[in-house]
Amino acid sequence: MDVENLTALLREAEDHHGEYEPNSPPHHWSGWYAAYIVARQEGRTEDQAVADATLHVEGARQ
């Protein structure tokens, strides 16, 4: 992955995490971001990546 693509994914993750965080269980943002970015690298859509990151944070990542 190059810097340009990673930067884009980090910004995308930031936007989605901002929507998730207000009602989320306590967690460190880095775990959510990492799960989101891995999902996107695996070809999942933004919505699917949000679901994956949420499941990861909530302890139910498949």
N, CA, C and O atoms as a Maestro MAE file, in Angstrom:
{
 s_m_m2io_version
 :::
 2.0.0
}

f_m_ct {
 s_m_title
 :::
 protein
 m_atom[248] {
  # First column is atom index #
  i_m_mmod_type
  r_m_x_coord
  r_m_y_coord
  r_m_z_coord
  i_m_residue_number
  s_m_chain_name
  s_m_pdb_residue_name
  s_m_pdb_atom_name
  i_m_atomic_number
  :::
  1 25 0.854 -1.173 0.000 1 A "MET " " N  " 7
  2 3 0.000 0.000 0.000 1 A "MET " " CA " 6
  3 2 0.895 1.229 0.000 1 A "MET " " C  " 6
  4 15 1.929 1.266 0.667 1 A "MET " " O  " 8
  5 25 0.481 2.225 -0.754 2 A "ASP " " N  " 7
  6 3 1.257 3.453 -0.789 2 A "ASP " " CA " 6
  7 2 0.637 4.509 0.135 2 A "ASP " " C  " 6
  8 15 -0.475 4.345 0.637 2 A "ASP " " O  " 8
  9 25 1.373 5.571 0.340 3 A "VAL " " N  " 7
  10 3 0.944 6.619 1.269 3 A "VAL " " CA " 6
  11 2 -0.382 7.240 0.837 3 A "VAL " " C  " 6
  12 15 -1.242 7.505 1.677 3 A "VAL " " O  " 8
  13 25 -0.554 7.473 -0.447 4 A "GLU " " N  " 7
  14 3 -1.792 8.092 -0.939 4 A "GLU " " CA " 6
  15 2 -3.011 7.224 -0.623 4 A "GLU " " C  " 6
  16 15 -4.028 7.733 -0.151 4 A "GLU " " O  " 8
  17 25 -2.916 5.929 -0.878 5 A "ASN " " N  " 7
  18 3 -4.046 5.029 -0.603 5 A "ASN " " CA " 6
  19 2 -4.298 4.877 0.890 5 A "ASN " " C  " 6
  20 15 -5.450 4.846 1.325 5 A "ASN " " O  " 8
  21 25 -3.231 4.782 1.679 6 A "LEU " " N  " 7
  22 3 -3.410 4.674 3.122 6 A "LEU " " CA " 6
  23 2 -4.041 5.942 3.683 6 A "LEU " " C  " 6
  24 15 -4.911 5.868 4.550 6 A "LEU " " O  " 8
  25 25 -3.618 7.088 3.204 7 A "THR " " N  " 7
  26 3 -4.198 8.351 3.640 7 A "THR " " CA " 6
  27 2 -5.693 8.395 3.332 7 A "THR " " C  " 6
  28 15 -6.493 8.809 4.171 7 A "THR " " O  " 8
  29 25 -6.061 7.975 2.145 8 A "ALA " " N  " 7
  30 3 -7.481 7.958 1.761 8 A "ALA " " CA " 6
  31 2 -8.277 7.021 2.662 8 A "ALA " " C  " 6
  32 15 -9.379 7.361 3.092 8 A "ALA " " O  " 8
  33 25 -7.727 5.846 2.949 9 A "LEU " " N  " 7
  34 3 -8.431 4.896 3.815 9 A "LEU " " CA " 6
  35 2 -8.526 5.409 5.248 9 A "LEU " " C  " 6
  36 15 -9.548 5.213 5.905 9 A "LEU " " O  " 8
  37 25 -7.489 6.055 5.736 10 A "LEU " " N  " 7
  38 3 -7.546 6.620 7.085 10 A "LEU " " CA " 6
  39 2 -8.620 7.707 7.182 10 A "LEU " " C  " 6
  40 15 -9.343 7.781 8.176 10 A "LEU " " O  " 8
  41 25 -8.721 8.535 6.167 11 A "ARG " " N  " 7
  42 3 -9.749 9.585 6.173 11 A "ARG " " CA " 6
  43 2 -11.153 8.980 6.087 11 A "ARG " " C  " 6
  44 15 -12.084 9.434 6.752 11 A "ARG " " O  " 8
  45 25 -11.280 7.969 5.269 12 A "GLU " " N  " 7
  46 3 -12.564 7.266 5.145 12 A "GLU " " CA " 6
  47 2 -12.937 6.638 6.491 12 A "GLU " " C  " 6
  48 15 -14.076 6.757 6.943 12 A "GLU " " O  " 8
  49 25 -11.979 5.976 7.118 13 A "ALA " " N  " 7
  50 3 -12.214 5.360 8.425 13 A "ALA " " CA " 6
  51 2 -12.588 6.425 9.456 13 A "ALA " " C  " 6
  52 15 -13.482 6.215 10.276 13 A "ALA " " O  " 8
  53 25 -11.911 7.550 9.411 14 A "GLU " " N  " 7
  54 3 -12.200 8.640 10.346 14 A "GLU " " CA " 6
  55 2 -13.648 9.101 10.223 14 A "GLU " " C  " 6
  56 15 -14.327 9.299 11.231 14 A "GLU " " O  " 8
  57 25 -14.116 9.271 9.004 15 A "ASP " " N  " 7
  58 3 -15.506 9.698 8.790 15 A "ASP " " CA " 6
  59 2 -16.496 8.699 9.378 15 A "ASP " " C  " 6
  60 15 -17.430 9.077 10.084 15 A "ASP " " O  " 8
  61 25 -16.281 7.427 9.080 16 A "HIS " " N  " 7
  62 3 -17.211 6.401 9.564 16 A "HIS " " CA " 6
  63 2 -17.101 6.187 11.070 16 A "HIS " " C  " 6
  64 15 -18.107 5.966 11.742 16 A "HIS " " O  " 8
  65 25 -15.887 6.253 11.597 17 A "HIS " " N  " 7
  66 3 -15.706 6.083 13.038 17 A "HIS " " CA " 6
  67 2 -16.382 7.214 13.797 17 A "HIS " " C  " 6
  68 15 -16.921 7.001 14.884 17 A "HIS " " O  " 8
  69 25 -16.356 8.407 13.233 18 A "GLY " " N  " 7
  70 3 -17.025 9.544 13.861 18 A "GLY " " CA " 6
  71 2 -18.521 9.316 14.037 18 A "GLY " " C  " 6
  72 15 -19.121 9.807 14.994 18 A "GLY " " O  " 8
  73 25 -19.117 8.576 13.121 19 A "GLU " " N  " 7
  74 3 -20.541 8.239 13.224 19 A "GLU " " CA " 6
  75 2 -20.769 7.131 14.251 19 A "GLU " " C  " 6
  76 15 -21.798 7.105 14.927 19 A "GLU " " O  " 8
  77 25 -19.809 6.223 14.362 20 A "TYR " " N  " 7
  78 3 -19.935 5.064 15.257 20 A "TYR " " CA " 6
  79 2 -19.632 5.420 16.712 20 A "TYR " " C  " 6
  80 15 -20.313 4.946 17.621 20 A "TYR " " O  " 8
  81 25 -18.639 6.233 16.929 21 A "GLU " " N  " 7
  82 3 -18.091 6.451 18.266 21 A "GLU " " CA " 6
  83 2 -19.064 6.979 19.327 21 A "GLU " " C  " 6
  84 15 -18.990 6.518 20.466 21 A "GLU " " O  " 8
  85 25 -19.962 7.908 19.025 22 A "PRO " " N  " 7
  86 3 -20.802 8.468 20.090 22 A "PRO " " CA " 6
  87 2 -21.618 7.438 20.879 22 A "PRO " " C  " 6
  88 15 -21.896 7.650 22.059 22 A "PRO " " O  " 8
  89 25 -21.996 6.350 20.256 23 A "ASN " " N  " 7
  90 3 -22.825 5.354 20.940 23 A "ASN " " CA " 6
  91 2 -22.124 4.007 21.083 23 A "ASN " " C  " 6
  92 15 -22.773 2.984 21.303 23 A "ASN " " O  " 8
  93 25 -20.805 4.009 20.959 24 A "SER " " N  " 7
  94 3 -20.054 2.757 20.988 24 A "SER " " CA " 6
  95 2 -19.605 2.407 22.401 24 A "SER " " C  " 6
  96 15 -19.566 3.271 23.277 24 A "SER " " O  " 8
  97 25 -19.263 1.128 22.621 25 A "PRO " " N  " 7
  98 3 -18.662 0.753 23.890 25 A "PRO " " CA " 6
  99 2 -17.252 1.352 23.969 25 A "PRO " " C  " 6
  100 15 -16.686 1.730 22.943 25 A "PRO " " O  " 8
  101 25 -16.688 1.441 25.160 26 A "PRO " " N  " 7
  102 3 -15.331 1.979 25.268 26 A "PRO " " CA " 6
  103 2 -14.344 1.166 24.412 26 A "PRO " " C  " 6
  104 15 -14.342 -0.064 24.451 26 A "PRO " " O  " 8
  105 25 -13.528 1.857 23.660 27 A "HIS " " N  " 7
  106 3 -12.535 1.205 22.812 27 A "HIS " " CA " 6
  107 2 -11.504 2.235 22.386 27 A "HIS " " C  " 6
  108 15 -11.730 3.439 22.503 27 A "HIS " " O  " 8
  109 25 -10.376 1.754 21.893 28 A "HIS " " N  " 7
  110 3 -9.380 2.662 21.330 28 A "HIS " " CA " 6
  111 2 -9.644 2.751 19.837 28 A "HIS " " C  " 6
  112 15 -9.880 1.736 19.182 28 A "HIS " " O  " 8
  113 25 -9.604 3.941 19.310 29 A "TRP " " N  " 7
  114 3 -9.927 4.153 17.896 29 A "TRP " " CA " 6
  115 2 -9.074 3.298 16.967 29 A "TRP " " C  " 6
  116 15 -9.537 2.910 15.894 29 A "TRP " " O  " 8
  117 25 -7.846 2.999 17.355 30 A "SER " " N  " 7
  118 3 -6.933 2.294 16.450 30 A "SER " " CA " 6
  119 2 -7.440 0.907 16.063 30 A "SER " " C  " 6
  120 15 -7.231 0.475 14.929 30 A "SER " " O  " 8
  121 25 -8.095 0.208 16.972 31 A "GLY " " N  " 7
  122 3 -8.635 -1.114 16.655 31 A "GLY " " CA " 6
  123 2 -9.737 -1.041 15.618 31 A "GLY " " C  " 6
  124 15 -9.802 -1.867 14.707 31 A "GLY " " O  " 8
  125 25 -10.600 -0.054 15.758 32 A "TRP " " N  " 7
  126 3 -11.690 0.123 14.802 32 A "TRP " " CA " 6
  127 2 -11.124 0.485 13.439 32 A "TRP " " C  " 6
  128 15 -11.523 -0.090 12.426 32 A "TRP " " O  " 8
  129 25 -10.188 1.443 13.407 33 A "TYR " " N  " 7
  130 3 -9.566 1.864 12.152 33 A "TYR " " CA " 6
  131 2 -8.875 0.682 11.474 33 A "TYR " " C  " 6
  132 15 -9.035 0.473 10.271 33 A "TYR " " O  " 8
  133 25 -8.112 -0.084 12.240 34 A "ALA " " N  " 7
  134 3 -7.369 -1.208 11.664 34 A "ALA " " CA " 6
  135 2 -8.314 -2.218 11.033 34 A "ALA " " C  " 6
  136 15 -8.081 -2.674 9.914 34 A "ALA " " O  " 8
  137 25 -9.379 -2.570 11.743 35 A "ALA " " N  " 7
  138 3 -10.341 -3.536 11.210 35 A "ALA " " CA " 6
  139 2 -11.014 -2.984 9.954 35 A "ALA " " C  " 6
  140 15 -11.246 -3.720 8.995 35 A "ALA " " O  " 8
  141 25 -11.322 -1.705 9.962 36 A "TYR " " N  " 7
  142 3 -11.943 -1.064 8.799 36 A "TYR " " CA " 6
  143 2 -11.006 -1.119 7.595 36 A "TYR " " C  " 6
  144 15 -11.418 -1.512 6.503 36 A "TYR " " O  " 8
  145 25 -9.757 -0.729 7.791 37 A "ILE " " N  " 7
  146 3 -8.800 -0.681 6.690 37 A "ILE " " CA " 6
  147 2 -8.523 -2.079 6.138 37 A "ILE " " C  " 6
  148 15 -8.447 -2.256 4.922 37 A "ILE " " O  " 8
  149 25 -8.372 -3.058 7.003 38 A "VAL " " N  " 7
  150 3 -8.161 -4.437 6.530 38 A "VAL " " CA " 6
  151 2 -9.356 -4.888 5.689 38 A "VAL " " C  " 6
  152 15 -9.176 -5.489 4.630 38 A "VAL " " O  " 8
  153 25 -10.558 -4.603 6.149 39 A "ALA " " N  " 7
  154 3 -11.754 -4.990 5.396 39 A "ALA " " CA " 6
  155 2 -11.770 -4.334 4.013 39 A "ALA " " C  " 6
  156 15 -12.089 -4.983 3.017 39 A "ALA " " O  " 8
  157 25 -11.426 -3.053 3.958 40 A "ARG " " N  " 7
  158 3 -11.411 -2.354 2.660 40 A "ARG " " CA " 6
  159 2 -10.344 -2.933 1.745 40 A "ARG " " C  " 6
  160 15 -10.563 -3.057 0.540 40 A "ARG " " O  " 8
  161 25 -9.180 -3.291 2.307 41 A "GLN " " N  " 7
  162 3 -8.121 -3.905 1.510 41 A "GLN " " CA " 6
  163 2 -8.555 -5.263 0.967 41 A "GLN " " C  " 6
  164 15 -8.092 -5.690 -0.091 41 A "GLN " " O  " 8
  165 25 -9.434 -5.932 1.685 42 A "GLU " " N  " 7
  166 3 -9.944 -7.231 1.252 42 A "GLU " " CA " 6
  167 2 -11.066 -7.095 0.225 42 A "GLU " " C  " 6
  168 15 -11.634 -8.096 -0.211 42 A "GLU " " O  " 8
  169 25 -11.387 -5.858 -0.164 43 A "GLY " " N  " 7
  170 3 -12.379 -5.632 -1.198 43 A "GLY " " CA " 6
  171 2 -13.794 -5.423 -0.699 43 A "GLY " " C  " 6
  172 15 -14.733 -5.391 -1.494 43 A "GLY " " O  " 8
  173 25 -13.960 -5.281 0.613 44 A "ARG " " N  " 7
  174 3 -15.302 -5.072 1.150 44 A "ARG " " CA " 6
  175 2 -15.722 -3.625 0.913 44 A "ARG " " C  " 6
  176 15 -14.877 -2.734 0.823 44 A "ARG " " O  " 8
  177 25 -17.021 -3.398 0.814 45 A "THR " " N  " 7
  178 3 -17.551 -2.054 0.620 45 A "THR " " CA " 6
  179 2 -17.375 -1.241 1.902 45 A "THR " " C  " 6
  180 15 -17.029 -1.785 2.951 45 A "THR " " O  " 8
  181 25 -17.613 0.049 1.809 46 A "GLU " " N  " 7
  182 3 -17.534 0.896 3.005 46 A "GLU " " CA " 6
  183 2 -18.503 0.410 4.075 46 A "GLU " " C  " 6
  184 15 -18.132 0.313 5.245 46 A "GLU " " O  " 8
  185 25 -19.728 0.108 3.693 47 A "ASP " " N  " 7
  186 3 -20.718 -0.365 4.667 47 A "ASP " " CA " 6
  187 2 -20.308 -1.694 5.293 47 A "ASP " " C  " 6
  188 15 -20.476 -1.897 6.495 47 A "ASP " " O  " 8
  189 25 -19.778 -2.586 4.490 48 A "GLN " " N  " 7
  190 3 -19.309 -3.864 5.021 48 A "GLN " " CA " 6
  191 2 -18.118 -3.667 5.962 48 A "GLN " " C  " 6
  192 15 -18.008 -4.344 6.984 48 A "GLN " " O  " 8
  193 25 -17.235 -2.741 5.610 49 A "ALA " " N  " 7
  194 3 -16.079 -2.459 6.460 49 A "ALA " " CA " 6
  195 2 -16.508 -1.859 7.792 49 A "ALA " " C  " 6
  196 15 -15.922 -2.172 8.829 49 A "ALA " " O  " 8
  197 25 -17.519 -1.008 7.776 50 A "VAL " " N  " 7
  198 3 -18.064 -0.457 9.023 50 A "VAL " " CA " 6
  199 2 -18.593 -1.598 9.889 50 A "VAL " " C  " 6
  200 15 -18.331 -1.642 11.091 50 A "VAL " " O  " 8
  201 25 -19.327 -2.509 9.285 51 A "ALA " " N  " 7
  202 3 -19.867 -3.647 10.033 51 A "ALA " " CA " 6
  203 2 -18.737 -4.504 10.604 51 A "ALA " " C  " 6
  204 15 -18.806 -4.929 11.757 51 A "ALA " " O  " 8
  205 25 -17.710 -4.758 9.814 52 A "ASP " " N  " 7
  206 3 -16.575 -5.556 10.278 52 A "ASP " " CA " 6
  207 2 -15.864 -4.875 11.443 52 A "ASP " " C  " 6
  208 15 -15.538 -5.520 12.439 52 A "ASP " " O  " 8
  209 25 -15.627 -3.580 11.317 53 A "ALA " " N  " 7
  210 3 -14.939 -2.844 12.378 53 A "ALA " " CA " 6
  211 2 -15.769 -2.814 13.652 53 A "ALA " " C  " 6
  212 15 -15.237 -2.941 14.755 53 A "ALA " " O  " 8
  213 25 -17.064 -2.646 13.492 54 A "THR " " N  " 7
  214 3 -17.967 -2.654 14.643 54 A "THR " " CA " 6
  215 2 -17.944 -4.011 15.336 54 A "THR " " C  " 6
  216 15 -17.854 -4.084 16.561 54 A "THR " " O  " 8
  217 25 -18.026 -5.073 14.564 55 A "LEU " " N  " 7
  218 3 -17.964 -6.419 15.143 55 A "LEU " " CA " 6
  219 2 -16.626 -6.656 15.835 55 A "LEU " " C  " 6
  220 15 -16.571 -7.289 16.889 55 A "LEU " " O  " 8
  221 25 -15.571 -6.158 15.253 56 A "HIS " " N  " 7
  222 3 -14.250 -6.309 15.858 56 A "HIS " " CA " 6
  223 2 -14.211 -5.646 17.239 56 A "HIS " " C  " 6
  224 15 -13.776 -6.253 18.218 56 A "HIS " " O  " 8
  225 25 -14.667 -4.407 17.300 57 A "VAL " " N  " 7
  226 3 -14.657 -3.666 18.562 57 A "VAL " " CA " 6
  227 2 -15.564 -4.327 19.592 57 A "VAL " " C  " 6
  228 15 -15.253 -4.344 20.783 57 A "VAL " " O  " 8
  229 25 -16.653 -4.854 19.143 58 A "GLU " " N  " 7
  230 3 -17.622 -5.438 20.072 58 A "GLU " " CA " 6
  231 2 -17.339 -6.915 20.333 58 A "GLU " " C  " 6
  232 15 -18.143 -7.598 20.967 58 A "GLU " " O  " 8
  233 25 -16.197 -7.413 19.845 59 A "GLY " " N  " 7
  234 3 -15.740 -8.751 20.198 59 A "GLY " " CA " 6
  235 2 -16.359 -9.882 19.419 59 A "GLY " " C  " 6
  236 15 -16.313 -11.030 19.860 59 A "GLY " " O  " 8
  237 25 -16.945 -9.584 18.255 60 A "ALA " " N  " 7
  238 3 -17.616 -10.644 17.518 60 A "ALA " " CA " 6
  239 2 -17.149 -10.698 16.062 60 A "ALA " " C  " 6
  240 15 -17.909 -11.114 15.187 60 A "ALA " " O  " 8
  241 25 -15.900 -10.281 15.792 61 A "ARG " " N  " 7
  242 3 -15.390 -10.274 14.406 61 A "ARG " " CA " 6
  243 2 -15.392 -11.678 13.849 61 A "ARG " " C  " 6
  244 15 -14.905 -12.613 14.484 61 A "ARG " " O  " 8
  245 25 -15.943 -11.818 12.661 62 A "GLN " " N  " 7
  246 3 -16.024 -13.142 12.028 62 A "GLN " " CA " 6
  247 2 -14.862 -13.343 11.101 62 A "GLN " " C  " 6
  248 15 -14.748 -14.395 10.472 62 A "GLN " " O  " 8
  :::
 }
 m_bond[247] {
  # First column is bond index #
  i_m_from
  i_m_to
  i_m_order
  :::
  1 1 2 1
  2 2 3 1
  3 3 4 2
  4 3 5 1
  5 5 6 1
  6 6 7 1
  7 7 8 2
  8 7 9 1
  9 9 10 1
  10 10 11 1
  11 11 12 2
  12 11 13 1
  13 13 14 1
  14 14 15 1
  15 15 16 2
  16 15 17 1
  17 17 18 1
  18 18 19 1
  19 19 20 2
  20 19 21 1
  21 21 22 1
  22 22 23 1
  23 23 24 2
  24 23 25 1
  25 25 26 1
  26 26 27 1
  27 27 28 2
  28 27 29 1
  29 29 30 1
  30 30 31 1
  31 31 32 2
  32 31 33 1
  33 33 34 1
  34 34 35 1
  35 35 36 2
  36 35 37 1
  37 37 38 1
  38 38 39 1
  39 39 40 2
  40 39 41 1
  41 41 42 1
  42 42 43 1
  43 43 44 2
  44 43 45 1
  45 45 46 1
  46 46 47 1
  47 47 48 2
  48 47 49 1
  49 49 50 1
  50 50 51 1
  51 51 52 2
  52 51 53 1
  53 53 54 1
  54 54 55 1
  55 55 56 2
  56 55 57 1
  57 57 58 1
  58 58 59 1
  59 59 60 2
  60 59 61 1
  61 61 62 1
  62 62 63 1
  63 63 64 2
  64 63 65 1
  65 65 66 1
  66 66 67 1
  67 67 68 2
  68 67 69 1
  69 69 70 1
  70 70 71 1
  71 71 72 2
  72 71 73 1
  73 73 74 1
  74 74 75 1
  75 75 76 2
  76 75 77 1
  77 77 78 1
  78 78 79 1
  79 79 80 2
  80 79 81 1
  81 81 82 1
  82 82 83 1
  83 83 84 2
  84 83 85 1
  85 85 86 1
  86 86 87 1
  87 87 88 2
  88 87 89 1
  89 89 90 1
  90 90 91 1
  91 91 92 2
  92 91 93 1
  93 93 94 1
  94 94 95 1
  95 95 96 2
  96 95 97 1
  97 97 98 1
  98 98 99 1
  99 99 100 2
  100 99 101 1
  101 101 102 1
  102 102 103 1
  103 103 104 2
  104 103 105 1
  105 105 106 1
  106 106 107 1
  107 107 108 2
  108 107 109 1
  109 109 110 1
  110 110 111 1
  111 111 112 2
  112 111 113 1
  113 113 114 1
  114 114 115 1
  115 115 116 2
  116 115 117 1
  117 117 118 1
  118 118 119 1
  119 119 120 2
  120 119 121 1
  121 121 122 1
  122 122 123 1
  123 123 124 2
  124 123 125 1
  125 125 126 1
  126 126 127 1
  127 127 128 2
  128 127 129 1
  129 129 130 1
  130 130 131 1
  131 131 132 2
  132 131 133 1
  133 133 134 1
  134 134 135 1
  135 135 136 2
  136 135 137 1
  137 137 138 1
  138 138 139 1
  139 139 140 2
  140 139 141 1
  141 141 142 1
  142 142 143 1
  143 143 144 2
  144 143 145 1
  145 145 146 1
  146 146 147 1
  147 147 148 2
  148 147 149 1
  149 149 150 1
  150 150 151 1
  151 151 152 2
  152 151 153 1
  153 153 154 1
  154 154 155 1
  155 155 156 2
  156 155 157 1
  157 157 158 1
  158 158 159 1
  159 159 160 2
  160 159 161 1
  161 161 162 1
  162 162 163 1
  163 163 164 2
  164 163 165 1
  165 165 166 1
  166 166 167 1
  167 167 168 2
  168 167 169 1
  169 169 170 1
  170 170 171 1
  171 171 172 2
  172 171 173 1
  173 173 174 1
  174 174 175 1
  175 175 176 2
  176 175 177 1
  177 177 178 1
  178 178 179 1
  179 179 180 2
  180 179 181 1
  181 181 182 1
  182 182 183 1
  183 183 184 2
  184 183 185 1
  185 185 186 1
  186 186 187 1
  187 187 188 2
  188 187 189 1
  189 189 190 1
  190 190 191 1
  191 191 192 2
  192 191 193 1
  193 193 194 1
  194 194 195 1
  195 195 196 2
  196 195 197 1
  197 197 198 1
  198 198 199 1
  199 199 200 2
  200 199 201 1
  201 201 202 1
  202 202 203 1
  203 203 204 2
  204 203 205 1
  205 205 206 1
  206 206 207 1
  207 207 208 2
  208 207 209 1
  209 209 210 1
  210 210 211 1
  211 211 212 2
  212 211 213 1
  213 213 214 1
  214 214 215 1
  215 215 216 2
  216 215 217 1
  217 217 218 1
  218 218 219 1
  219 219 220 2
  220 219 221 1
  221 221 222 1
  222 222 223 1
  223 223 224 2
  224 223 225 1
  225 225 226 1
  226 226 227 1
  227 227 228 2
  228 227 229 1
  229 229 230 1
  230 230 231 1
  231 231 232 2
  232 231 233 1
  233 233 234 1
  234 234 235 1
  235 235 236 2
  236 235 237 1
  237 237 238 1
  238 238 239 1
  239 239 240 2
  240 239 241 1
  241 241 242 1
  242 242 243 1
  243 243 244 2
  244 243 245 1
  245 245 246 1
  246 246 247 1
  247 247 248 2
  :::
 }
}
